XYZ file of C-alpha atoms in Angstrom:
783
model
C -21.455 7.854 17.417
C -20.036 4.566 18.567
C -23.294 2.777 17.955
C -23.601 4.269 14.529
C -20.136 3.118 13.760
C -21.021 -0.426 14.780
C -24.117 -0.309 12.573
C -21.862 0.842 9.685
C -19.473 -1.965 10.317
C -22.262 -4.467 10.139
C -23.568 -2.918 6.892
C -20.134 -3.128 5.222
C -19.534 -6.589 6.524
C -22.821 -8.123 5.356
C -23.604 -5.990 2.313
C -20.211 -4.660 1.108
C -19.300 -7.548 -1.244
C -22.678 -7.998 -2.955
C -21.799 -6.373 -6.322
C -18.981 -8.832 -6.978
C -21.175 -11.921 -6.023
C -23.758 -11.399 -8.786
C -21.820 -12.113 -12.004
C -21.747 -15.922 -11.878
C -25.538 -16.206 -11.496
C -26.042 -13.510 -14.201
C -23.897 -15.382 -16.717
C -25.826 -18.521 -16.086
C -29.079 -16.689 -16.526
C -27.819 -15.315 -19.845
C -27.063 -18.816 -21.073
C -30.454 -20.049 -20.043
C -32.235 -17.097 -21.766
C -30.438 -17.778 -25.047
C -31.305 -21.453 -24.940
C -34.994 -20.582 -24.424
C -34.937 -17.958 -27.294
C -35.193 -19.271 -30.856
C -34.774 -15.931 -32.524
C -32.068 -15.189 -35.042
C -30.744 -12.359 -33.027
C -30.261 -14.426 -29.822
C -26.588 -15.270 -30.376
C -25.723 -11.630 -31.123
C -27.502 -10.357 -28.056
C -25.844 -13.045 -25.979
C -22.376 -11.862 -27.285
C -23.158 -8.264 -26.446
C -24.317 -8.952 -22.976
C -21.488 -11.334 -22.302
C -19.040 -8.658 -23.516
C -20.542 -6.139 -21.221
C -20.500 -8.639 -18.273
C -16.831 -9.248 -18.931
C -16.107 -5.538 -18.655
C -18.086 -5.383 -15.384
C -16.038 -8.276 -14.053
C -12.845 -6.586 -14.933
C -13.961 -3.582 -12.863
C -15.382 -5.625 -9.943
C -12.869 -4.464 -7.507
C -13.506 -0.883 -8.244
C -17.235 -1.512 -8.056
C -16.974 -3.138 -4.671
C -15.020 -0.206 -3.331
C -17.374 2.340 -4.783
C -20.407 0.484 -3.426
C -18.825 0.366 0.088
C -18.023 4.107 -0.145
C -21.574 4.875 -1.196
C -23.075 2.817 1.731
C -20.610 4.551 4.102
C -21.570 7.978 2.649
C -25.059 7.377 3.973
C -23.742 7.250 7.504
C -21.663 10.352 6.954
C -24.826 12.242 5.916
C -26.762 10.742 8.879
C -24.125 12.089 11.228
C -24.121 15.498 9.441
C -20.497 15.003 8.297
C -21.316 15.411 4.703
C -24.766 16.623 3.913
C -25.417 17.441 0.339
C -27.186 20.664 -0.640
C -29.281 19.621 -3.590
C -30.169 23.211 -4.376
C -26.487 24.014 -5.206
C -26.063 21.181 -7.652
C -25.825 22.321 -11.310
C -28.693 21.280 -13.526
C -28.039 19.569 -16.849
C -29.217 16.849 -19.265
C -28.678 13.255 -18.370
C -28.469 10.195 -20.582
C -31.490 7.964 -21.213
C -29.701 4.993 -19.807
C -29.108 6.895 -16.559
C -32.818 7.499 -16.310
C -33.421 3.801 -16.767
C -30.973 3.158 -14.005
C -32.684 5.443 -11.604
C -36.144 4.117 -12.510
C -34.868 0.594 -11.813
C -33.412 1.811 -8.491
C -36.803 3.311 -7.477
C -38.612 0.047 -8.362
C -36.084 -1.866 -6.280
C -36.469 0.423 -3.261
C -40.344 0.241 -3.421
C -40.133 -3.579 -3.663
C -37.786 -3.989 -0.687
C -39.664 -1.277 1.288
C -42.922 -3.162 1.030
C -41.320 -6.517 1.867
C -39.616 -5.313 5.094
C -42.107 -2.657 6.100
C -42.683 -3.801 9.706
C -38.979 -4.000 10.638
C -38.201 -0.832 8.818
C -40.824 1.044 10.904
C -39.285 -0.129 14.031
C -35.795 0.709 12.807
C -36.986 4.259 11.769
C -38.312 4.864 15.203
C -35.100 3.919 16.833
C -33.020 6.031 14.526
C -35.350 8.959 15.189
C -34.173 8.694 18.862
C -30.541 8.677 17.717
C -31.055 11.945 15.753
C -32.823 13.521 18.638
C -29.903 12.710 21.070
C -27.439 14.112 18.556
C -29.472 17.185 18.042
C -29.749 16.566 14.363
C -32.784 17.084 11.988
C -34.477 13.903 10.791
C -32.379 12.235 8.079
C -33.013 9.269 5.853
C -32.299 5.799 7.076
C -28.667 5.159 6.085
C -29.414 1.442 5.547
C -32.962 1.750 4.217
C -33.960 0.230 0.862
C -33.866 3.597 -0.852
C -30.229 4.286 0.356
C -29.082 0.761 -0.724
C -30.741 1.167 -4.151
C -29.077 4.610 -4.612
C -25.668 3.135 -3.553
C -26.107 0.376 -6.240
C -27.173 2.801 -8.973
C -24.292 5.179 -8.218
C -21.900 2.319 -8.383
C -22.677 1.414 -11.971
C -23.759 4.892 -13.204
C -20.565 5.251 -15.417
C -20.934 1.788 -17.043
C -22.589 1.238 -20.382
C -24.891 -1.750 -19.711
C -27.539 -3.143 -22.129
C -31.096 -3.189 -21.034
C -31.273 -7.036 -20.701
C -28.116 -7.221 -18.589
C -29.313 -4.250 -16.508
C -32.545 -6.024 -15.713
C -30.697 -9.127 -14.648
C -28.280 -7.039 -12.566
C -31.053 -5.308 -10.553
C -32.971 -8.606 -10.257
C -30.135 -10.580 -8.776
C -29.178 -7.732 -6.609
C -32.726 -7.620 -5.156
C -32.685 -11.351 -4.662
C -29.351 -11.190 -2.744
C -30.503 -8.335 -0.682
C -33.592 -10.187 0.189
C -31.463 -13.052 1.648
C -29.558 -10.941 4.007
C -31.638 -7.785 4.816
C -33.937 -9.479 7.254
C -31.120 -10.885 9.390
C -29.238 -7.495 9.016
C -32.143 -5.361 10.167
C -32.865 -7.674 13.058
C -29.152 -7.195 14.177
C -29.370 -3.424 13.863
C -32.555 -3.249 15.830
C -31.079 -5.489 18.533
C -27.926 -3.397 18.698
C -30.001 -0.148 19.045
C -32.132 -1.821 21.702
C -29.213 -2.953 23.723
C -27.870 0.593 23.804
C -31.122 2.002 25.041
C -32.666 3.379 21.882
C -36.339 2.433 22.094
C -39.530 3.949 20.824
C -39.458 7.410 19.376
C -41.293 8.916 22.292
C -38.838 7.670 24.967
C -35.375 8.696 25.862
C -32.655 6.065 25.615
C -31.906 4.443 28.959
C -29.008 5.839 31.015
C -28.520 8.768 28.692
C -28.877 12.473 29.258
C -31.639 14.585 27.681
C -30.643 16.081 24.372
C -28.698 19.357 24.625
C -27.620 21.787 22.107
C -24.057 21.436 21.010
C -21.836 22.803 23.736
C -19.805 25.993 23.210
C -16.079 25.841 23.974
C -15.389 26.138 27.677
C -14.382 29.472 29.156
C -10.842 29.857 30.531
C -10.584 29.316 34.252
C -9.624 32.268 36.338
C -8.734 30.449 39.599
C -5.578 28.659 40.473
C -5.154 25.068 39.573
C -5.410 22.669 42.420
C -3.881 19.240 42.842
C -3.837 17.072 39.727
C -7.319 15.551 39.034
C -9.157 17.835 41.530
C -10.517 20.395 39.016
C -10.574 24.204 38.994
C -11.077 26.197 42.134
C -13.840 28.278 40.787
C -16.014 25.494 39.371
C -15.705 26.472 35.641
C -13.064 23.925 34.810
C -13.340 20.129 34.997
C -16.431 18.669 36.714
C -14.218 16.839 39.055
C -11.752 13.939 39.044
C -12.980 12.224 42.169
C -16.756 12.058 41.729
C -18.575 8.736 41.430
C -21.366 7.904 39.065
C -23.719 4.933 38.808
C -21.966 1.606 39.303
C -21.319 -0.352 36.169
C -21.193 2.571 33.753
C -17.472 2.411 33.138
C -14.702 4.628 34.550
C -14.847 8.253 33.637
C -11.990 10.379 32.341
C -11.719 12.221 35.594
C -11.215 9.078 37.593
C -14.879 8.709 38.446
C -17.681 6.865 36.679
C -20.288 7.793 34.092
C -19.750 10.474 31.540
C -17.142 12.576 33.041
C -16.454 11.612 36.655
C -18.881 14.203 38.188
C -21.551 12.797 40.377
C -24.026 15.551 39.505
C -22.922 16.755 36.116
C -22.547 13.654 33.954
C -19.624 15.468 32.242
C -21.275 18.873 32.347
C -20.308 21.593 34.727
C -22.595 23.857 36.726
C -23.073 26.231 33.777
C -24.414 23.385 31.615
C -21.331 23.216 29.452
C -19.250 20.195 28.652
C -16.294 19.988 31.021
C -12.969 19.853 29.198
C -11.753 16.271 28.990
C -15.243 14.862 29.839
C -16.303 12.001 27.749
C -19.095 12.476 25.214
C -22.329 10.600 26.008
C -22.161 7.070 24.893
C -18.404 6.892 24.378
C -17.723 4.743 27.359
C -14.650 4.996 29.485
C -11.319 6.532 28.736
C -8.309 4.909 30.311
C -6.572 7.335 32.549
C -3.258 5.614 32.688
C -2.426 5.741 29.062
C 0.949 4.090 28.378
C 1.417 3.669 32.035
C -1.182 0.968 32.369
C -0.169 -2.581 31.921
C -2.157 -3.481 28.880
C -3.916 -0.236 28.028
C -7.561 0.012 27.703
C -9.552 -0.107 24.514
C -11.308 3.264 24.231
C -14.994 3.070 24.299
C -15.198 -0.438 25.923
C -14.890 0.374 29.612
C -12.163 0.766 32.087
C -8.646 -0.606 31.400
C -7.232 -3.783 32.958
C -4.117 -4.325 34.905
C -3.111 -7.394 32.881
C 0.418 -6.958 31.631
C 1.078 -7.280 27.939
C 3.356 -10.223 26.837
C 5.824 -7.608 25.509
C 5.547 -5.067 28.348
C 9.203 -5.775 29.321
C 10.298 -4.819 25.739
C 8.230 -1.583 25.960
C 9.651 -0.848 29.415
C 13.140 -1.173 28.122
C 12.387 0.986 25.273
C 10.921 3.608 27.632
C 14.048 3.579 29.741
C 16.178 4.233 26.663
C 13.759 7.041 25.760
C 14.100 8.602 29.160
C 17.910 8.502 28.997
C 17.809 9.973 25.463
C 15.456 12.734 26.564
C 17.522 13.525 29.624
C 20.611 13.854 27.525
C 18.857 16.269 25.136
C 17.595 18.370 28.028
C 21.070 18.498 29.539
C 22.402 19.900 26.240
C 19.688 22.546 25.992
C 19.657 25.829 27.823
C 18.419 25.399 31.409
C 16.366 28.626 31.481
C 13.060 28.312 29.699
C 9.796 30.193 29.791
C 8.042 26.994 30.696
C 9.978 26.430 33.850
C 8.196 25.612 37.045
C 6.850 28.750 38.947
C 7.491 27.938 42.530
C 6.699 24.254 41.952
C 2.986 25.111 41.107
C 2.944 23.432 37.753
C 0.819 20.296 37.629
C 0.941 17.318 35.295
C -1.702 17.234 32.598
C -4.058 14.267 32.698
C -4.118 11.913 29.722
C -7.793 12.750 29.045
C -6.914 16.527 29.007
C -4.185 16.001 26.399
C -6.536 13.777 24.377
C -9.145 16.486 24.489
C -6.752 19.076 23.179
C -5.594 16.720 20.495
C -9.155 16.015 19.465
C -9.676 19.802 19.261
C -6.694 20.178 16.919
C -7.164 16.992 14.944
C -9.318 18.533 12.172
C -7.210 21.668 11.769
C -4.602 22.049 8.889
C -1.401 19.956 9.573
C 1.048 22.226 7.683
C 3.202 22.634 10.740
C 3.634 18.863 10.997
C 4.417 18.600 7.311
C 7.146 21.176 7.631
C 8.543 19.405 10.608
C 8.664 16.093 8.743
C 10.815 17.809 6.100
C 13.477 18.245 8.708
C 15.041 15.872 11.107
C 14.105 15.683 14.759
C 11.672 18.669 14.681
C 8.425 16.763 14.814
C 8.311 16.262 18.611
C 8.812 19.927 19.306
C 6.011 20.779 16.746
C 3.681 18.358 18.525
C 4.325 19.922 21.932
C 3.954 23.359 20.568
C 0.574 22.596 18.984
C -0.782 20.875 22.041
C 0.408 23.745 24.303
C -1.378 26.179 21.908
C -4.510 24.040 21.975
C -4.367 23.851 25.762
C -4.224 27.600 25.916
C -7.368 27.887 23.869
C -9.117 25.483 26.242
C -8.110 27.535 29.189
C -5.140 25.423 30.380
C -2.213 27.714 30.914
C 0.930 26.045 29.620
C 2.882 28.168 32.141
C 1.156 26.244 35.013
C 0.929 22.752 33.476
C 3.447 20.240 32.067
C 3.358 16.884 30.398
C 3.556 13.747 32.446
C 6.357 11.267 31.764
C 3.928 8.966 29.962
C 2.652 11.743 27.720
C 6.282 12.775 26.988
C 6.940 9.164 26.043
C 3.944 9.017 23.671
C 4.759 12.277 21.887
C 8.521 11.337 21.443
C 7.806 7.745 20.234
C 5.214 9.038 17.659
C 7.663 11.691 16.530
C 10.533 9.272 16.184
C 8.360 6.747 14.480
C 7.178 9.204 11.804
C 10.657 10.570 11.323
C 12.066 7.012 10.821
C 9.387 6.194 8.280
C 10.423 9.166 6.197
C 14.155 8.209 6.571
C 13.682 4.563 5.499
C 11.096 4.955 2.696
C 11.115 6.969 -0.472
C 8.034 9.122 0.236
C 7.139 12.016 -1.959
C 5.863 15.485 -1.089
C 2.181 14.410 -1.279
C 2.882 11.532 1.089
C 4.512 13.956 3.602
C 1.275 15.984 3.809
C -0.776 12.736 4.175
C 1.302 11.544 7.090
C 1.167 14.940 8.700
C -2.611 14.555 9.042
C -2.059 11.336 10.963
C 0.268 12.670 13.553
C -2.281 13.824 16.182
C -4.576 10.721 15.715
C -1.541 8.572 16.494
C -0.613 10.697 19.428
C -4.021 10.041 20.803
C -3.724 6.286 20.145
C -0.206 6.248 21.866
C -1.625 8.075 24.860
C -4.600 5.663 25.389
C -3.271 2.347 24.133
C 0.349 1.131 24.582
C -0.454 -1.886 22.421
C 0.273 0.372 19.419
C 4.033 -0.143 19.945
C 4.019 -3.898 20.818
C 1.035 -5.548 19.088
C 1.650 -6.378 15.404
C -2.091 -6.666 14.666
C -3.013 -3.261 16.132
C -5.550 -1.593 13.779
C -3.609 1.723 13.849
C -0.360 -0.157 12.930
C -2.054 -2.031 10.130
C -3.416 1.069 8.616
C -0.141 2.915 8.823
C 1.646 -0.109 7.213
C -0.986 -0.143 4.384
C -0.577 3.702 3.757
C 3.238 3.211 3.692
C 2.861 0.369 1.222
C 0.704 2.519 -0.990
C 2.920 5.555 -0.886
C 6.514 4.318 -0.716
C 8.212 4.903 -4.045
C 4.941 5.779 -5.610
C 5.396 8.797 -7.919
C 1.835 8.759 -9.325
C 3.053 8.110 -12.900
C 0.333 5.577 -13.847
C -3.395 5.613 -13.337
C -3.064 2.745 -10.852
C -0.432 4.548 -8.747
C -2.561 7.674 -8.758
C -5.612 5.781 -7.631
C -3.556 4.167 -4.862
C -2.408 7.574 -3.671
C -5.938 8.927 -3.747
C -7.232 6.027 -1.745
C -4.499 6.401 0.813
C -5.214 10.102 1.186
C -8.986 9.234 1.572
C -8.088 6.747 4.368
C -6.080 9.286 6.299
C -8.787 11.989 5.802
C -11.332 9.510 7.124
C -9.324 8.826 10.287
C -8.998 12.556 10.852
C -12.712 13.190 10.395
C -14.066 10.231 12.284
C -11.585 9.010 14.945
C -12.891 9.650 18.362
C -11.098 7.120 20.639
C -12.708 4.143 18.738
C -10.097 2.020 16.971
C -12.841 0.657 14.648
C -12.340 3.508 12.242
C -8.703 2.304 11.720
C -9.979 -1.168 10.879
C -12.484 0.173 8.451
C -10.078 2.458 6.637
C -7.523 -0.356 6.487
C -10.007 -2.752 4.954
C -10.989 -0.359 2.255
C -7.373 0.542 1.396
C -6.215 -3.099 1.569
C -8.800 -4.174 -1.090
C -6.993 -2.012 -3.535
C -3.542 -2.978 -2.281
C -4.314 -6.618 -3.146
C -4.281 -5.511 -6.827
C -1.096 -3.609 -6.257
C 0.688 -6.621 -4.671
C -0.325 -8.785 -7.591
C 1.159 -6.243 -9.995
C 4.337 -6.239 -7.886
C 4.490 -10.017 -8.186
C 4.115 -9.773 -11.899
C 6.789 -7.102 -12.068
C 9.197 -9.378 -10.152
C 8.346 -12.315 -12.421
C 9.077 -10.167 -15.440
C 12.363 -8.991 -13.912
C 13.273 -12.602 -13.310
C 12.484 -13.595 -16.902
C 14.396 -10.606 -18.292
C 17.415 -11.496 -16.054
C 17.271 -15.168 -17.106
C 17.125 -14.150 -20.812
C 20.164 -11.921 -20.429
C 22.051 -14.768 -18.673
C 21.208 -17.191 -21.427
C 22.256 -14.678 -23.970
C 25.541 -14.086 -22.125
C 26.154 -17.783 -21.885
C 25.465 -18.288 -25.572
C 27.818 -15.466 -26.489
C 30.567 -16.997 -24.309
C 30.149 -20.407 -26.040
C 30.139 -18.738 -29.513
C 33.271 -16.818 -28.745
C 35.038 -20.004 -27.697
C 34.139 -21.620 -30.994
C 35.132 -18.446 -32.968
C 38.422 -18.097 -31.250
C 39.513 -21.573 -32.339
C 38.742 -20.673 -35.974
C 40.523 -17.368 -35.857
C 43.661 -18.615 -34.156
C 44.848 -20.974 -37.054
C 45.437 -20.975 -39.969
C 45.744 -17.324 -40.953
C 42.541 -15.994 -42.654
C 41.878 -13.297 -45.160
C 40.168 -10.192 -43.954
C 36.729 -11.029 -45.574
C 36.472 -14.495 -44.059
C 37.575 -13.232 -40.667
C 34.992 -10.483 -40.735
C 32.261 -12.858 -41.870
C 33.035 -15.333 -39.092
C 33.303 -12.601 -36.460
C 29.973 -10.947 -37.561
C 27.217 -12.926 -39.274
C 28.434 -16.425 -38.376
C 29.054 -15.506 -34.744
C 25.564 -14.058 -34.527
C 24.209 -17.229 -36.218
C 25.798 -19.418 -33.673
C 24.327 -17.406 -30.737
C 20.841 -17.603 -32.211
C 21.121 -21.346 -32.747
C 22.431 -21.866 -29.080
C 19.475 -19.747 -27.706
C 16.792 -21.527 -29.695
C 17.938 -25.118 -30.035
C 21.021 -25.596 -27.753
C 24.436 -27.083 -28.253
C 23.228 -30.598 -28.804
C 21.044 -29.856 -31.815
C 21.564 -30.711 -35.431
C 21.387 -27.030 -36.454
C 24.334 -26.202 -34.170
C 26.451 -28.893 -35.764
C 25.574 -27.643 -39.134
C 26.518 -24.047 -38.116
C 29.878 -25.155 -36.788
C 30.480 -27.176 -39.920
C 29.788 -23.986 -42.003
C 32.479 -22.152 -40.168
C 34.959 -25.006 -40.744
C 34.011 -25.092 -44.408
C 34.664 -21.376 -44.829
C 38.115 -21.700 -43.264
C 38.907 -24.542 -45.690
C 37.517 -22.433 -48.645
C 39.953 -19.642 -47.702
C 42.831 -22.179 -47.780
C 41.717 -23.239 -51.291
C 41.686 -19.531 -52.354
C 45.235 -19.092 -50.941
C 46.461 -22.165 -52.902
C 44.871 -20.768 -56.104
C 42.568 -23.727 -56.641
C 39.856 -21.757 -58.322
C 37.833 -24.672 -59.561
C 37.697 -26.434 -56.128
C 36.917 -23.088 -54.563
C 33.949 -22.424 -56.925
C 32.561 -25.959 -56.310
C 32.939 -25.492 -52.537
C 31.183 -22.062 -52.496
C 28.330 -23.333 -54.668
C 27.785 -26.170 -52.175
C 27.911 -23.716 -49.270
C 25.561 -21.209 -50.887
C 22.310 -22.351 -49.056
C 23.984 -22.480 -45.678
C 25.641 -19.095 -46.132
C 22.313 -17.470 -47.155
C 20.582 -19.072 -44.150
C 23.372 -17.797 -41.938
C 22.833 -14.250 -43.278
C 19.150 -14.624 -42.896
C 19.385 -15.225 -39.189
C 20.911 -11.638 -38.907
C 17.694 -10.195 -40.298
C 18.682 -9.891 -43.959
C 16.118 -10.816 -46.656
C 16.940 -13.105 -49.570
C 18.291 -10.352 -51.943
C 20.417 -8.775 -49.129
C 21.705 -12.287 -48.207
C 22.710 -12.882 -51.872
C 24.491 -9.471 -51.913
C 26.476 -10.492 -48.774
C 27.361 -13.827 -50.457
C 28.706 -11.866 -53.456
C 30.869 -9.659 -51.218
C 32.184 -12.818 -49.429
C 33.113 -14.466 -52.808
C 34.765 -11.258 -54.069
C 37.115 -11.369 -51.074
C 38.230 -14.869 -52.101
C 39.073 -14.443 -55.763
C 42.556 -12.914 -55.012
C 44.997 -15.735 -54.043
C 47.601 -13.312 -52.908
C 45.360 -11.238 -50.554
C 47.136 -10.795 -47.212
C 46.185 -13.370 -44.444
C 46.805 -13.158 -40.747
C 45.709 -14.454 -37.309
C 42.850 -12.503 -35.694
C 41.543 -11.804 -32.207
C 37.908 -12.252 -31.241
C 36.421 -8.698 -31.292
C 34.687 -7.552 -28.066
C 30.917 -8.225 -27.867
C 28.155 -5.749 -26.781
C 28.503 -4.452 -23.193
C 26.646 -6.305 -20.536
C 24.349 -4.244 -18.416
C 24.772 -6.545 -15.460
C 28.529 -6.150 -15.554
C 28.219 -2.401 -15.442
C 25.750 -2.716 -12.638
C 28.011 -4.883 -10.607
C 30.845 -2.537 -11.206
C 28.900 0.239 -9.525
C 27.555 -1.771 -6.686
C 30.212 -4.121 -5.540
C 32.703 -2.700 -3.041
C 36.002 -2.132 -4.820
C 34.506 -2.052 -8.285
C 35.904 -4.697 -10.567
C 38.969 -5.421 -8.454
C 39.346 -8.711 -6.514
C 36.496 -9.242 -4.161
C 37.191 -9.407 -0.460
C 34.770 -11.438 1.554
C 34.403 -13.967 4.340
C 33.920 -17.461 2.886
C 31.499 -18.343 5.801
C 29.390 -15.351 4.910
C 29.415 -16.389 1.200
C 28.082 -19.768 2.318
C 25.276 -18.038 4.199
C 24.500 -16.010 1.095
C 24.200 -19.197 -0.946
C 21.493 -20.310 1.493
C 19.256 -17.343 0.625
C 16.020 -18.379 -0.952
C 13.290 -16.498 -2.848
C 11.275 -14.556 -0.371
C 14.189 -13.713 1.903
C 14.657 -9.973 2.741
C 17.866 -7.996 2.886
C 18.786 -4.365 3.612
C 21.150 -2.677 1.093
C 22.828 0.648 0.951
C 22.889 1.894 -2.693
C 25.607 3.918 -4.360
C 23.851 7.153 -3.206
C 24.054 6.011 0.401
C 20.324 5.356 0.781
C 18.891 2.336 2.442
C 16.882 -0.091 0.205
C 14.720 -3.011 1.304
C 15.447 -5.815 -1.202
C 13.875 -9.262 -1.501
C 15.371 -12.295 -3.171
C 13.012 -12.855 -6.057
C 14.797 -15.483 -8.075
C 17.917 -17.679 -8.096
C 19.462 -18.304 -11.470
C 19.764 -21.978 -12.606
C 22.673 -21.020 -14.779
C 24.960 -18.900 -12.572
C 23.270 -19.223 -9.045
C 23.127 -15.452 -8.848
C 20.357 -13.880 -6.821
C 17.903 -11.310 -8.235
C 17.034 -8.687 -5.707
C 13.903 -6.547 -6.106
C 12.583 -3.686 -4.005
C 9.162 -3.434 -2.424
C 7.717 -2.248 -5.717
C 8.942 -5.325 -7.507
C 11.601 -3.444 -9.471
C 15.051 -4.927 -9.977
C 17.704 -3.598 -7.555
C 20.626 -5.910 -8.089
C 21.776 -9.208 -9.560
C 24.799 -10.609 -7.731
C 26.540 -13.768 -6.849
C 26.909 -15.084 -3.340
C 30.495 -13.808 -3.299
C 29.516 -10.350 -4.397
C 26.804 -10.227 -1.680
C 29.401 -11.294 0.883
C 31.683 -8.573 -0.325
C 28.855 -5.977 0.135
C 28.302 -7.302 3.603
C 31.995 -6.944 4.423
C 31.800 -3.357 3.186
C 28.901 -2.677 5.568
C 26.438 -2.105 2.721
C 24.291 -5.270 3.169
C 22.487 -6.628 6.276
C 20.736 -9.949 6.383
C 17.076 -9.787 7.384
C 14.474 -7.014 7.194
C 11.434 -6.307 9.174
C 8.237 -7.479 7.477
C 6.280 -4.204 7.880
C 7.092 -0.603 7.668
C 5.955 0.047 11.290
C 8.334 -2.661 12.703
C 11.253 -1.476 10.556
C 10.740 2.131 11.732
C 10.471 0.906 15.338
C 13.727 -0.980 14.989
C 15.378 2.215 13.679
C 14.028 4.082 16.617
C 15.566 1.502 19.011
C 18.886 1.726 17.229
C 18.773 5.504 17.371
C 18.038 5.566 21.015
C 20.692 2.964 21.735
C 23.286 4.990 20.009
C 22.237 8.172 21.828
C 22.258 6.472 25.167
C 25.687 5.046 24.481
C 27.052 8.560 23.652
C 25.628 9.889 26.965
């Protein structure tokens, strides 16, 4: 299985990006074909083909992912994980274009098959040995020309592609495949040869003869001996002290070879696989788990004693974990059905716990999903499930117990997953997705301590990618639903294929991250739109403030009639705002607009003095400016003339009452309402530390903070933009949505109220681990 996974990795690495690399050459070929074609329909055909090519380019990311999935599916079928039953597929009519697609695929497969016939024959013989060792029937070559042609056809089967473009597509795909297949097949053959898979009539070197798939081991009837010594009656473990051939890697039982037994190779006297014995070809399994200095990479041989650079940090964390666990045990009832019986309980070995977890890995994870819905229940659920699985494998939980390292691994994974759900907005679907990953992560934690200290660990990167895909994702858009589906597929793949080989985490992460790149770009665009919208609101607020200052001077003196005051407060005020937004305070139009206001005030004075002739002359001169002012409010010409008539009607009575007027309130500002909800103390005087306000002024775009919103939930917020007008900071969440717009003083006030913390862990895993440390630190302090 490990060798097949390596072949799959090579296939995806060398072939996975081929569909996206074809379009530039195809476009050049289309241009060349049109230049050589003198027909009248050539431009129209070129336009149709280029339009179809443009559509393909828009879907290139989806095509690459689909092609990679189709290539990977060939390995799943080879390993009998997902074999199609062609007889159960419904029959129906297919489109003529699909027939052309399949015919083109068959021609492609035949051409490549003839070209690489010698090396393919050698590869087929080696793969036949692989199927014999696995006890599988002969299955088609997962990287043969037919499979690669089928993967390409299935990638584009839903696209409407003209015949000329389809021919170019297959032609360039065959050309690109021809460039890499020779080297690829040579690497695969060399890899199989290095692992002992030779001719079809020979068994691979250093490997046992093929056996039927083993049945579950029978429960032991004898007493347990000392840890690592096996069962007394010979039906349990093949032995923890046996020695195999030198150089074959440390066995799970402490010996070498496939299980630590000198005579069984992982099989007991009855010919069955001993519990905890390594499967043939999987290499060594570290027996120390978290106890070892650096952990051992599963499948690569025995672990080393070299200490990790952050082992001191992990050691401190484990000490806190032990103190926390001792405090919880002291609070629980001392009598327990799992108490030691006369001191006869032995510690389970790491390989035994890993074997039990592997047995349970593919089973429904509802119990973990329910535990994640509560707080602090996941660790108990993990222990209960492992104990139940141990009983099914013949390990009596009444006579065994977890070692300190195993307790640490279970508790850390449980605290990690609980913290993820407390710090991220994860929906019901995400809870079930994470529940499936609990046991695989327990296995990783048992065998590789780097999970908790190495930022680039494959399992950490996958968990970060899944959290990024699921956090705050309600599946409201097609893109969000596709992201959830891809994250679910990644978790299901880990459950189906993880067998102590971390490569599956890398593969699942690579496939999910390709889609996340598009998500990150959408988040960046969302943040940019939020910044532009905020800047627009600030410019509008600034223009309104300037217009209100100008209006207040006109309304303060002299006393004005009601009609003139209403016109100035309404249409003229709106006109000023529009001119300020579009052309600024230094423009000629702005000076004309303020001059119109002064002229209307003077016209009202002429009306009060009864100077009708001068008033008429003044209004006739102002008519174009007044109509333009009304037009900026959205009125057409006839409506503007009607508004002018209403204004004139209000000026024909010299003795109309005149008074001083206040500037009416403008429309409500959403940002003011938002700050009133967020800032500690509402709209009262802010209380903050000036030094902290200076620190807030140093925040730049890209800096992360942690906020507590008005519902008391923690929010990760990034400074996305700093206003050039007000120096306020726009904060957005991890989905690019606006969270808050606030000044440095307001942010300092939030900090003083305990609702803002500077800095934020860059990844979900690190953030969750920080919360785990804080939780343990608080618990240790209480005890």
